[in-house]
XYZ file of N, CA, C and O in Angstrom:
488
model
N 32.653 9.471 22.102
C 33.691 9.330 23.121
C 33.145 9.819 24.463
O 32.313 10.726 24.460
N 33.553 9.287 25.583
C 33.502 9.887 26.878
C 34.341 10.055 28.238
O 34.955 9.325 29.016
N 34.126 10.992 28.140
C 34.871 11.194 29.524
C 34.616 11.420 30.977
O 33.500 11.825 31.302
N 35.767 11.146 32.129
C 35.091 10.895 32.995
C 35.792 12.188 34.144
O 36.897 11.787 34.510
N 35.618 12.901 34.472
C 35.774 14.245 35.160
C 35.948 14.043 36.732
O 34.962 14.176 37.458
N 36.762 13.834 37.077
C 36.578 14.063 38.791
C 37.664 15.104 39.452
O 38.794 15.364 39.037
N 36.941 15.655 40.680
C 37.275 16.495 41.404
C 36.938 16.233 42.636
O 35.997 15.511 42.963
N 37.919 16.980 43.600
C 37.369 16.971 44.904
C 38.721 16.064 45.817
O 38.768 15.515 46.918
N 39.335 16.191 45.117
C 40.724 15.491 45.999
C 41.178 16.682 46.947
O 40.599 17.768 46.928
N 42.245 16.406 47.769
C 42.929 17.052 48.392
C 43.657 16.849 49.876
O 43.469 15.708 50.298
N 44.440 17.687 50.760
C 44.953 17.389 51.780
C 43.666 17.444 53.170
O 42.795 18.231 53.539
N 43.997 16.616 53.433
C 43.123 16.740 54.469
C 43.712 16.088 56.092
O 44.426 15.091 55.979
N 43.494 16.509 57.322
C 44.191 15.844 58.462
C 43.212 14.768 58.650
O 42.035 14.791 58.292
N 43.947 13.654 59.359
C 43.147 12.314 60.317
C 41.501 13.336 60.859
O 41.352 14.426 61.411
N 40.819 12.591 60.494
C 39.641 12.719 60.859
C 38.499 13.552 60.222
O 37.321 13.752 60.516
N 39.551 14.062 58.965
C 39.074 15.225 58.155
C 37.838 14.899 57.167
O 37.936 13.673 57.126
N 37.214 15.083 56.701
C 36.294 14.752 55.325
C 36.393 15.250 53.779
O 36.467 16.433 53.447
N 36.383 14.470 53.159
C 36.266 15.465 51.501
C 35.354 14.558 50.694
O 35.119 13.365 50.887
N 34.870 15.395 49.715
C 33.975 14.968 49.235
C 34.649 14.723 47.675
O 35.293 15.665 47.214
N 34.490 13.265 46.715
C 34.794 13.495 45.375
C 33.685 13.692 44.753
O 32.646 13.666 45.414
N 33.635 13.945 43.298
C 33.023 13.874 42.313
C 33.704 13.446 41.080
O 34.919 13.523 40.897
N 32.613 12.870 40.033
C 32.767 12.276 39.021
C 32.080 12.296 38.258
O 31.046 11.726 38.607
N 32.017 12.938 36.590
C 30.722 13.485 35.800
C 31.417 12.771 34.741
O 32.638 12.761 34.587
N 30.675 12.258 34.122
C 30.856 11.604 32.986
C 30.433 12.036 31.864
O 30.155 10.909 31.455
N 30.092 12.817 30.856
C 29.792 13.525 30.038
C 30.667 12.847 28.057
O 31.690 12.184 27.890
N 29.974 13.244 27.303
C 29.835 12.607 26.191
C 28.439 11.760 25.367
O 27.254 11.848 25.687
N 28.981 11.020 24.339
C 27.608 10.260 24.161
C 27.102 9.005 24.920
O 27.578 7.892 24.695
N 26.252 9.196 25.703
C 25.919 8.773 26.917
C 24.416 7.986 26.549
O 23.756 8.737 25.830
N 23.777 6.846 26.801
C 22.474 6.743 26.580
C 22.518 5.891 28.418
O 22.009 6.312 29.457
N 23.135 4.926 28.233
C 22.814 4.671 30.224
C 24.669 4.159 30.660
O 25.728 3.936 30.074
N 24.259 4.180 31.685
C 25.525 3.554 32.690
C 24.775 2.785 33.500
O 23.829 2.997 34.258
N 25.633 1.501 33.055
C 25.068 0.269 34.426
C 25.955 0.474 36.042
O 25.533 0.337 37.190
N 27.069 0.783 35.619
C 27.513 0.719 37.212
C 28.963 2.028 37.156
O 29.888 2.182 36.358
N 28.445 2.961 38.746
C 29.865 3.871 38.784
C 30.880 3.663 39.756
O 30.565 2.488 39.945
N 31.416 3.756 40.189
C 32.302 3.572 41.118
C 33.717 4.063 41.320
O 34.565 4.099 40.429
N 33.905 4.464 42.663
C 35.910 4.497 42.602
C 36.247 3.318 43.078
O 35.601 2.451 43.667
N 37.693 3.428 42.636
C 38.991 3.011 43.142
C 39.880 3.246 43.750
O 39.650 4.396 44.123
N 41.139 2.854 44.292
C 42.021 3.877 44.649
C 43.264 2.771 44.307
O 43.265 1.611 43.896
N 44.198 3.627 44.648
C 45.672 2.300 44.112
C 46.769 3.619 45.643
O 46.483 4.784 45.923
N 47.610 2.985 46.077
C 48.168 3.774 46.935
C 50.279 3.666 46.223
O 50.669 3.132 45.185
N 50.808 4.124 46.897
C 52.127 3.569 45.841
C 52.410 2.179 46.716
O 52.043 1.860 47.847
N 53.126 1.565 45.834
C 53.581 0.332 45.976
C 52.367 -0.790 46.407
O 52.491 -1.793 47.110
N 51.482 -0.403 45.917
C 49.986 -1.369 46.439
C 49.326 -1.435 45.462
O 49.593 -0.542 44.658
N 48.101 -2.519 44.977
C 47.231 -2.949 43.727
C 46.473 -2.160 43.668
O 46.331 -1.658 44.783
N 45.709 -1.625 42.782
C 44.245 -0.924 42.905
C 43.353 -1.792 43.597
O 43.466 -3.017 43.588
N 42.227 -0.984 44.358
C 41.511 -1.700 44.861
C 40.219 -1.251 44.625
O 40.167 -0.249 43.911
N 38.956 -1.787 45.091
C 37.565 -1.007 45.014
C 37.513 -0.428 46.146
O 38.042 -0.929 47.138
N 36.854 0.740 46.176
C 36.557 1.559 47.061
C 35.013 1.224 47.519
O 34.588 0.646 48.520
N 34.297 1.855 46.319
C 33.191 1.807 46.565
C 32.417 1.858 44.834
O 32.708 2.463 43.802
N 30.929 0.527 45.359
C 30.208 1.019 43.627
C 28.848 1.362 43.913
O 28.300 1.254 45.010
N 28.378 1.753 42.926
C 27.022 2.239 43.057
C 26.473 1.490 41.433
O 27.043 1.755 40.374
N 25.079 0.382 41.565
C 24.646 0.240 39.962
C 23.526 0.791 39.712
O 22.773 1.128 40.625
N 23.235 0.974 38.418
C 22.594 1.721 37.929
C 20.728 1.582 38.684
O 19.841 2.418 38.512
N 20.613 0.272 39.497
C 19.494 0.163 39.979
C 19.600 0.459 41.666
O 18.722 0.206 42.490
N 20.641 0.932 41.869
C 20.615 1.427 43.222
C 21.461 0.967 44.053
O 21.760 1.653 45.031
N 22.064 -0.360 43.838
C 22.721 -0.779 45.085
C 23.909 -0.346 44.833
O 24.312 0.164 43.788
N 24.695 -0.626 46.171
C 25.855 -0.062 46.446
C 26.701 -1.206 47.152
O 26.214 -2.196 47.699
N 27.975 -0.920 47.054
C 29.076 -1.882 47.700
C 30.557 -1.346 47.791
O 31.283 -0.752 46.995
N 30.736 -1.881 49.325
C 32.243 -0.807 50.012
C 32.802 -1.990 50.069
O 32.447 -3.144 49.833
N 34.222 -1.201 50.612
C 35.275 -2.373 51.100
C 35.138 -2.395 52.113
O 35.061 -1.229 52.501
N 35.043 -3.079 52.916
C 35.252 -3.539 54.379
C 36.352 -2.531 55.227
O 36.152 -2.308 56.421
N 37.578 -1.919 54.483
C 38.242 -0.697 55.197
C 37.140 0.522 55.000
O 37.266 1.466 55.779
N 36.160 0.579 54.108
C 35.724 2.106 54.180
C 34.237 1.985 54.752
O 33.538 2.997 54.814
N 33.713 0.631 55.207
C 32.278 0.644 55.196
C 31.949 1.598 56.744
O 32.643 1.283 57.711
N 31.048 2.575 56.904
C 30.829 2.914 57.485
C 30.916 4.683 57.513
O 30.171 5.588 57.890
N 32.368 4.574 56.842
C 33.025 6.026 57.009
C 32.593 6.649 55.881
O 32.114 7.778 55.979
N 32.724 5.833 54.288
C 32.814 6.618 53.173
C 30.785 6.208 52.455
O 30.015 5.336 52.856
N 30.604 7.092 51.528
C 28.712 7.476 51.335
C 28.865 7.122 49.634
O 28.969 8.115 48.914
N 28.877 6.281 49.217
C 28.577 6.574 47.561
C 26.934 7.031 47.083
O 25.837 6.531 47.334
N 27.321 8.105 46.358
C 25.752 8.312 45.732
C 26.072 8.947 44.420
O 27.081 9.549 44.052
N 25.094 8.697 43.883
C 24.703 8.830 42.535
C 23.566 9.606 41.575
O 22.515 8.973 41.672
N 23.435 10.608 40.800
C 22.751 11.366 39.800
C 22.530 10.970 38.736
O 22.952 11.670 37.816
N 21.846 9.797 38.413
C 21.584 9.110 37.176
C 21.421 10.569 35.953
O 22.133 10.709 34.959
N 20.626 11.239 36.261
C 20.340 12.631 35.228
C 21.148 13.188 34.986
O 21.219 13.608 33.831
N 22.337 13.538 36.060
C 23.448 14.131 35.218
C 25.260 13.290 35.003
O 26.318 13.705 34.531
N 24.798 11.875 35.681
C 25.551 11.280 35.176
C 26.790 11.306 35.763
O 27.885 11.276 35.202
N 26.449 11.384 37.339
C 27.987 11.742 38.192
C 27.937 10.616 39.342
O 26.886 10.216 39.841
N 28.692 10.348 39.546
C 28.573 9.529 41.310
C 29.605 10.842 42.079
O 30.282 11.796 41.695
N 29.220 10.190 43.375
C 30.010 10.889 44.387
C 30.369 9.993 45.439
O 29.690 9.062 45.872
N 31.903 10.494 45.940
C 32.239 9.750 47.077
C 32.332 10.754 48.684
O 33.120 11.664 48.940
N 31.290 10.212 49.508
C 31.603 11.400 50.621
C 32.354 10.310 51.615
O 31.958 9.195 51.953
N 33.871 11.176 52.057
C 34.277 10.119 53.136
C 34.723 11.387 54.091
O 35.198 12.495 53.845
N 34.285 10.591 55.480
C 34.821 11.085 56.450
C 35.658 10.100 57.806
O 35.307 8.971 58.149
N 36.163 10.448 58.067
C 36.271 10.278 59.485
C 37.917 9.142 59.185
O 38.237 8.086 59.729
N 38.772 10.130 57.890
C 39.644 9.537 57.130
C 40.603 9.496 58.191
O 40.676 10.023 59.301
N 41.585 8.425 57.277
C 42.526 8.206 57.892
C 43.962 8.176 56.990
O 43.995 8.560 55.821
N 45.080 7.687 57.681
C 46.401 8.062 56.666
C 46.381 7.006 55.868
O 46.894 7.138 54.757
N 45.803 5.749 56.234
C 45.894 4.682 55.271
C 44.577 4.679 54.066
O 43.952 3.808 53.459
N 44.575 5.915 54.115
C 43.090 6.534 52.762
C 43.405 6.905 51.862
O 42.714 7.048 50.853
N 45.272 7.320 52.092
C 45.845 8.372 51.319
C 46.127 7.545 49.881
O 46.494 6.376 50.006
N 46.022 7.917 48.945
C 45.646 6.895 47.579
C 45.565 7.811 46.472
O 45.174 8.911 46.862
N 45.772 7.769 45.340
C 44.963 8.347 43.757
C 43.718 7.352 43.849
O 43.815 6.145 43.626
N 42.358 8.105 44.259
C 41.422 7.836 43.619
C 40.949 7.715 42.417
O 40.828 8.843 41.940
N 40.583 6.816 41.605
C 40.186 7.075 40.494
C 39.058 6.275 39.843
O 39.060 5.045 39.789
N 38.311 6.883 39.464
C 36.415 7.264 39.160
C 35.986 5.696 37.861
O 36.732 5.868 36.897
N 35.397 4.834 37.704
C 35.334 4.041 36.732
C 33.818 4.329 36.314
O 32.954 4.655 37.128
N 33.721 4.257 35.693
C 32.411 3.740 34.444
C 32.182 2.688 33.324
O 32.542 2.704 32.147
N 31.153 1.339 34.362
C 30.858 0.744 33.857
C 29.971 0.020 32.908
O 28.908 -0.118 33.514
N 29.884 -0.436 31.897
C 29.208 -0.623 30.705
C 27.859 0.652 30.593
O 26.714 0.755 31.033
N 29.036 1.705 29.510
C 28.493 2.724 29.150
C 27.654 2.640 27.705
O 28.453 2.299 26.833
N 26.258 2.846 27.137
C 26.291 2.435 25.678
C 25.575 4.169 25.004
O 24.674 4.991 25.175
N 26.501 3.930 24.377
C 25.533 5.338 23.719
C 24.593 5.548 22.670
O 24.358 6.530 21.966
N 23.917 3.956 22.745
C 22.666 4.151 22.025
C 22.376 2.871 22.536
O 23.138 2.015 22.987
N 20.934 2.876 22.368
C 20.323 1.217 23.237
C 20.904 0.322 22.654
O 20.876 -0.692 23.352
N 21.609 0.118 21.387
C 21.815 -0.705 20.103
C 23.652 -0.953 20.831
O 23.989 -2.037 21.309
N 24.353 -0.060 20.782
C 25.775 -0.217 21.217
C 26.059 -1.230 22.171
O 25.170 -1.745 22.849
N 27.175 -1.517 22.249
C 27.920 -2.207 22.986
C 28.256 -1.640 23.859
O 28.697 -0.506 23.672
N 28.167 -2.396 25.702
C 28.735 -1.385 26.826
C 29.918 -1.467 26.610
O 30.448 -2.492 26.180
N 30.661 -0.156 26.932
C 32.092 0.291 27.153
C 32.299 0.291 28.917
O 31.406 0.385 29.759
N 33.902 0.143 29.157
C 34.091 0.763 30.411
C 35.198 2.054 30.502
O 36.059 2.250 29.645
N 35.039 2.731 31.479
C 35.727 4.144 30.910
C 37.014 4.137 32.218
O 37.035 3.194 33.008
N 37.576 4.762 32.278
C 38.449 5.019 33.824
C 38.827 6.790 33.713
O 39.301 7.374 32.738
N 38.565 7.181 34.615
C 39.138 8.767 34.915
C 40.760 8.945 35.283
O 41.589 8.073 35.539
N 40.880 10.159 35.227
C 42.430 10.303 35.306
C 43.186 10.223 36.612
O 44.402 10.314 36.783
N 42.173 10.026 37.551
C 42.268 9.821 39.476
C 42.644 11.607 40.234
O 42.935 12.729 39.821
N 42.473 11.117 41.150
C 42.725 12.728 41.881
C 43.818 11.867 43.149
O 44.025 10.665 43.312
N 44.269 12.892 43.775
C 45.111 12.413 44.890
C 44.176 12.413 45.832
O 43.087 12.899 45.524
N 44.309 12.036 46.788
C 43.777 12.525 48.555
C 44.847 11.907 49.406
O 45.025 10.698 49.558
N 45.615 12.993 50.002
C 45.909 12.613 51.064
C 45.856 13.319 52.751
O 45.654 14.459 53.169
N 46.054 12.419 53.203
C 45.368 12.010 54.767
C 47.082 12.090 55.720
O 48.048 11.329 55.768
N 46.684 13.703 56.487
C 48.030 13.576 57.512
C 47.675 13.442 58.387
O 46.503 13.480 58.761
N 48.875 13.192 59.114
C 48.432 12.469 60.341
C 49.567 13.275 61.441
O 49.576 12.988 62.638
């Protein structure tokens, strides 16, 4: 089984920065792709930002510039650094993991974390 750990939510004012995290821990052999999400109320989930397991990365067009995805293949965490937030940021983030296998032989899984809040006053 695995799970997916994130931290690093919180209040923050217009212009403020926070940093998430996301550790994925369990039986683990690789992860092809990490990434958040966010869903806001009364709105769809959306992508935030991904990172795959060979390096590249991809934002949404609202966060490109502001928000940093990076990634610790060794210990199996991504991170989201955003700054220069705003009130329309304010969302449950929440952390995905894509095709996880825990042995070269397994089948990829995808995982979802339990989200953190962030919100953005203004």
């Amino acid at each position: 089984q695995v799970q997916l750990v994130e931290s690093g939510g919180g209040l923050v004012q217009v212009g403020g920065s926070l940093r998430l995290s996301c550790a994925a821990s369990g039986r683990i052999f690789s992860i092809n792709s990490m990434g958040w999400y966010r869903q806001a109320p009364g709105k769809q989930r959306e992508l935030v930002a991904i990172s795959t397991r060979a390096g590249s990365t991809n934002y949404a067009d609202s966060v490109k510039g502001r928000f940093t995805i990076s990634r610790d293949n060794v210990k199996n965490t991504v991170y989201l650094q955003m700054n220069s937030l705003k009130p329309e940021d304010t969302a449950v983030y929440v952390c995905n993991a894509e095709g996880i296998k825990a042995n070269p032989w397994s089948n990829p899984r995808d995982y979802w974390g339990q989200g953190t809040q962030v919100t953005v006053s203004s």
